[in-house]
XYZ file of C-alpha atoms in Angstrom:
147
model
C -6.562 -39.886 88.987
C -8.230 -40.916 92.255
C -12.307 -42.415 91.870
C -13.316 -40.361 95.414
C -16.342 -38.303 95.544
C -16.344 -34.784 93.608
C -16.555 -32.229 97.101
C -17.488 -28.646 96.032
C -16.251 -27.653 99.858
C -12.239 -27.977 98.625
C -12.262 -25.804 95.338
C -12.445 -22.184 94.836
C -16.304 -21.244 93.540
C -17.284 -19.078 90.986
C -20.735 -17.080 90.641
C -21.633 -15.332 86.949
C -24.428 -15.034 85.023
C -25.115 -14.546 80.982
C -27.514 -12.644 80.341
C -30.080 -13.642 77.810
C -27.993 -14.296 74.541
C -25.500 -12.354 72.150
C -28.644 -11.161 69.815
C -31.179 -10.360 72.631
C -30.612 -9.597 76.079
C -34.337 -10.593 76.552
C -33.736 -13.224 74.656
C -33.391 -17.240 75.532
C -30.220 -18.670 75.898
C -28.521 -20.853 72.994
C -28.792 -24.329 73.232
C -25.665 -26.699 71.998
C -25.301 -27.080 68.417
C -23.295 -29.764 66.873
C -21.035 -28.301 64.188
C -18.998 -30.586 61.657
C -16.423 -28.908 58.935
C -19.174 -29.296 56.230
C -22.004 -26.716 58.809
C -19.304 -24.693 60.749
C -20.263 -21.677 58.026
C -23.943 -22.120 58.722
C -26.203 -20.196 60.318
C -27.070 -22.232 63.063
C -23.018 -22.905 63.692
C -22.520 -19.341 63.200
C -25.017 -17.990 65.353
C -23.678 -21.057 68.637
C -19.902 -19.719 67.760
C -21.409 -16.484 68.708
C -22.941 -17.948 71.587
C -20.371 -19.456 72.916
C -18.213 -16.078 72.174
C -20.535 -14.384 74.968
C -20.530 -16.684 77.464
C -16.738 -16.314 77.481
C -17.313 -12.217 77.957
C -19.470 -12.823 80.884
C -16.685 -15.195 82.154
C -14.124 -12.640 81.093
C -16.177 -9.293 83.186
C -16.297 -11.202 86.427
C -12.795 -12.149 85.790
C -11.524 -8.964 85.526
C -13.709 -7.338 88.127
C -11.810 -9.273 90.611
C -8.962 -7.577 92.254
C -6.826 -10.172 92.328
C -6.583 -13.365 90.870
C -5.333 -15.984 93.124
C -3.565 -18.624 91.650
C -2.673 -20.465 94.652
C -6.680 -20.664 94.939
C -7.544 -21.161 91.416
C -4.805 -22.626 89.949
C -3.042 -22.539 86.491
C -6.797 -23.115 85.191
C -7.179 -19.652 82.720
C -5.702 -19.229 79.540
C -7.041 -15.840 78.519
C -4.943 -15.281 75.369
C -7.241 -19.660 74.018
C -10.886 -19.363 72.848
C -11.734 -21.267 75.914
C -10.370 -19.421 78.811
C -10.592 -22.614 81.230
C -7.713 -25.770 80.723
C -7.675 -27.791 83.868
C -5.870 -30.555 82.418
C -7.033 -33.730 84.585
C -8.362 -31.892 87.425
C -12.122 -32.450 88.332
C -14.135 -29.786 88.157
C -17.852 -29.075 88.979
C -20.641 -26.793 86.734
C -24.301 -25.881 88.191
C -26.233 -23.905 86.075
C -29.491 -21.918 86.281
C -31.532 -21.093 83.672
C -34.140 -18.446 83.271
C -36.050 -18.096 80.548
C -38.472 -15.985 79.256
C -41.383 -18.119 77.911
C -42.156 -21.842 77.018
C -40.126 -21.366 73.422
C -36.506 -22.222 74.976
C -34.182 -25.378 74.799
C -33.675 -28.605 77.104
C -31.762 -27.005 79.966
C -28.714 -30.227 79.301
C -28.102 -28.846 75.792
C -27.834 -25.235 77.384
C -25.517 -26.625 79.910
C -23.278 -28.656 77.959
C -23.140 -24.910 74.952
C -21.402 -23.319 78.473
C -19.147 -26.457 78.508
C -17.800 -26.060 75.234
C -17.652 -22.348 75.159
C -15.952 -22.563 79.289
C -13.238 -25.514 79.110
C -11.195 -26.822 76.771
C -11.146 -30.178 77.621
C -14.818 -31.087 79.472
C -14.258 -34.732 80.054
C -13.541 -34.170 84.161
C -16.838 -31.989 84.108
C -19.483 -33.225 86.119
C -22.913 -30.996 86.846
C -26.601 -30.396 87.054
C -29.192 -27.705 85.756
C -32.508 -26.413 86.707
C -35.023 -24.048 84.940
C -37.255 -21.264 86.205
C -39.463 -18.280 84.117
C -38.490 -14.912 84.581
C -39.258 -11.467 82.961
C -35.290 -10.397 83.038
C -33.785 -14.393 81.182
C -30.639 -15.487 82.074
C -27.919 -18.259 83.669
C -26.508 -18.095 86.469
C -23.377 -20.551 86.331
C -21.704 -21.875 90.022
C -17.978 -23.282 89.048
C -16.479 -24.940 91.302
C -12.697 -25.016 90.081
Protein backbone atom coordinates (compact mmCIF):
# COMPACT_ATOMS: atom_id res chain seq x y z
CA UNK A 1 0.00 0.00 0.00
CA UNK A 2 1.46 3.34 -0.95
CA UNK A 3 1.20 6.45 1.20
CA UNK A 4 0.43 8.83 -1.65
CA UNK A 5 -2.56 11.12 -1.13
CA UNK A 6 -5.94 9.90 -2.34
CA UNK A 7 -6.81 11.40 -5.72
CA UNK A 8 -10.56 11.67 -6.29
CA UNK A 9 -10.20 12.30 -10.02
CA UNK A 10 -8.61 8.86 -10.53
CA UNK A 11 -11.70 7.00 -9.31
CA UNK A 12 -15.28 6.48 -10.45
CA UNK A 13 -17.64 9.03 -8.91
CA UNK A 14 -21.02 7.77 -7.69
CA UNK A 15 -23.72 10.19 -6.47
CA UNK A 16 -26.89 9.09 -4.75
CA UNK A 17 -29.37 10.41 -2.22
CA UNK A 18 -31.02 9.00 0.90
CA UNK A 19 -34.29 10.74 1.74
CA UNK A 20 -35.34 11.17 5.37
CA UNK A 21 -35.18 7.90 7.26
CA UNK A 22 -36.89 4.52 7.17
CA UNK A 23 -39.67 5.69 9.48
CA UNK A 24 -40.41 9.03 7.85
CA UNK A 25 -39.16 10.40 4.54
CA UNK A 26 -39.52 13.87 6.08
CA UNK A 27 -37.47 12.89 9.15
CA UNK A 28 -33.82 13.50 9.91
CA UNK A 29 -31.12 10.87 9.16
CA UNK A 30 -30.28 8.35 11.90
CA UNK A 31 -26.78 8.40 13.46
CA UNK A 32 -24.43 5.48 14.10
CA UNK A 33 -25.41 3.35 17.08
CA UNK A 34 -22.89 1.05 18.70
CA UNK A 35 -24.32 -2.43 19.08
CA UNK A 36 -23.05 -5.49 20.90
CA UNK A 37 -24.36 -9.04 21.22
CA UNK A 38 -26.22 -7.94 24.32
CA UNK A 39 -27.82 -4.85 22.79
CA UNK A 40 -28.55 -5.89 19.20
CA UNK A 41 -32.23 -6.59 19.93
CA UNK A 42 -32.93 -3.33 21.72
CA UNK A 43 -35.30 -0.86 20.11
CA UNK A 44 -32.45 1.60 19.44
CA UNK A 45 -30.25 -1.05 17.78
CA UNK A 46 -33.09 -2.38 15.66
CA UNK A 47 -33.96 1.16 14.55
CA UNK A 48 -30.33 1.67 13.52
CA UNK A 49 -30.31 -1.66 11.63
CA UNK A 50 -33.43 -0.55 9.74
CA UNK A 51 -31.70 2.77 8.91
CA UNK A 52 -28.75 0.86 7.43
CA UNK A 53 -31.19 -1.10 5.29
CA UNK A 54 -32.74 2.19 4.12
CA UNK A 55 -29.28 3.46 3.11
CA UNK A 56 -28.44 0.25 1.23
CA UNK A 57 -31.83 0.30 -0.54
CA UNK A 58 -31.17 3.88 -1.69
CA UNK A 59 -27.77 2.86 -3.03
CA UNK A 60 -29.23 -0.18 -4.80
CA UNK A 61 -31.92 2.02 -6.38
CA UNK A 62 -29.12 4.15 -7.82
CA UNK A 63 -27.19 1.12 -9.11
CA UNK A 64 -30.31 -0.38 -10.71
CA UNK A 65 -30.89 2.90 -12.54
CA UNK A 66 -27.51 2.65 -14.28
CA UNK A 67 -27.62 1.31 -17.81
CA UNK A 68 -24.44 -0.76 -17.46
CA UNK A 69 -22.03 -1.29 -14.62
CA UNK A 70 -18.64 -1.24 -16.28
CA UNK A 71 -16.34 -3.48 -14.22
CA UNK A 72 -13.30 -1.75 -15.72
CA UNK A 73 -14.45 1.48 -14.04
CA UNK A 74 -15.80 0.06 -10.77
CA UNK A 75 -13.53 -2.93 -10.35
CA UNK A 76 -14.99 -5.87 -8.47
CA UNK A 77 -16.12 -3.91 -5.44
CA UNK A 78 -19.80 -4.88 -5.37
CA UNK A 79 -21.30 -7.86 -3.61
CA UNK A 80 -25.02 -7.48 -4.19
CA UNK A 81 -25.89 -10.56 -2.14
CA UNK A 82 -24.21 -9.21 0.99
CA UNK A 83 -25.87 -6.97 3.59
CA UNK A 84 -23.07 -4.48 2.90
CA UNK A 85 -22.82 -4.04 -0.87
CA UNK A 86 -19.33 -2.52 -1.23
CA UNK A 87 -16.19 -4.54 -0.56
CA UNK A 88 -13.09 -2.66 -1.67
CA UNK A 89 -10.56 -4.92 -0.01
CA UNK A 90 -7.54 -2.70 0.63
CA UNK A 91 -8.41 -0.20 -2.10
CA UNK A 92 -8.67 3.33 -0.76
CA UNK A 93 -12.06 4.93 -1.21
CA UNK A 94 -13.47 8.39 -0.40
CA UNK A 95 -16.98 9.41 0.64
CA UNK A 96 -18.38 12.93 0.97
CA UNK A 97 -21.79 13.49 2.52
CA UNK A 98 -23.98 16.56 2.84
CA UNK A 99 -26.72 16.19 5.45
CA UNK A 100 -29.85 18.27 5.09
CA UNK A 101 -31.74 18.42 8.39
CA UNK A 102 -35.32 19.56 8.77
CA UNK A 103 -34.81 21.06 12.25
CA UNK A 104 -32.36 21.48 15.14
CA UNK A 105 -33.18 18.09 16.67
CA UNK A 106 -30.66 16.18 14.63
CA UNK A 107 -27.65 13.96 15.17
CA UNK A 108 -24.03 14.97 14.81
CA UNK A 109 -23.12 14.75 11.13
CA UNK A 110 -19.97 12.75 11.89
CA UNK A 111 -22.16 10.02 13.39
CA UNK A 112 -24.43 10.05 10.33
CA UNK A 113 -21.27 9.64 8.19
CA UNK A 114 -20.15 6.71 10.32
CA UNK A 115 -23.58 5.05 10.09
CA UNK A 116 -23.64 5.34 6.30
CA UNK A 117 -20.12 3.90 6.10
CA UNK A 118 -21.21 1.05 8.37
CA UNK A 119 -24.20 0.36 6.10
CA UNK A 120 -22.33 0.36 2.78
CA UNK A 121 -18.84 -0.99 3.36
CA UNK A 122 -17.71 -4.44 4.41
CA UNK A 123 -14.51 -2.84 5.70
CA UNK A 124 -14.28 0.92 6.12
CA UNK A 125 -10.66 0.84 7.28
CA UNK A 126 -9.46 2.41 4.02
CA UNK A 127 -12.27 4.98 3.82
CA UNK A 128 -11.61 8.70 4.00
CA UNK A 129 -14.18 11.41 3.71
CA UNK A 130 -15.90 14.57 4.78
CA UNK A 131 -19.30 15.78 5.92
CA UNK A 132 -21.21 19.02 5.96
CA UNK A 133 -24.75 19.96 6.93
CA UNK A 134 -27.48 22.45 6.13
CA UNK A 135 -31.15 22.90 6.94
CA UNK A 136 -33.87 22.19 4.42
CA UNK A 137 -37.58 21.39 4.12
CA UNK A 138 -36.50 18.17 2.40
CA UNK A 139 -34.34 16.18 4.83
CA UNK A 140 -31.86 13.95 3.06
CA UNK A 141 -28.24 12.95 2.74
CA UNK A 142 -26.44 13.53 -0.56
CA UNK A 143 -23.62 11.02 -0.86
CA UNK A 144 -20.69 11.05 -3.27
CA UNK A 145 -18.42 8.01 -3.41
CA UNK A 146 -15.10 7.87 -5.23
CA UNK A 147 -14.62 4.16 -5.91
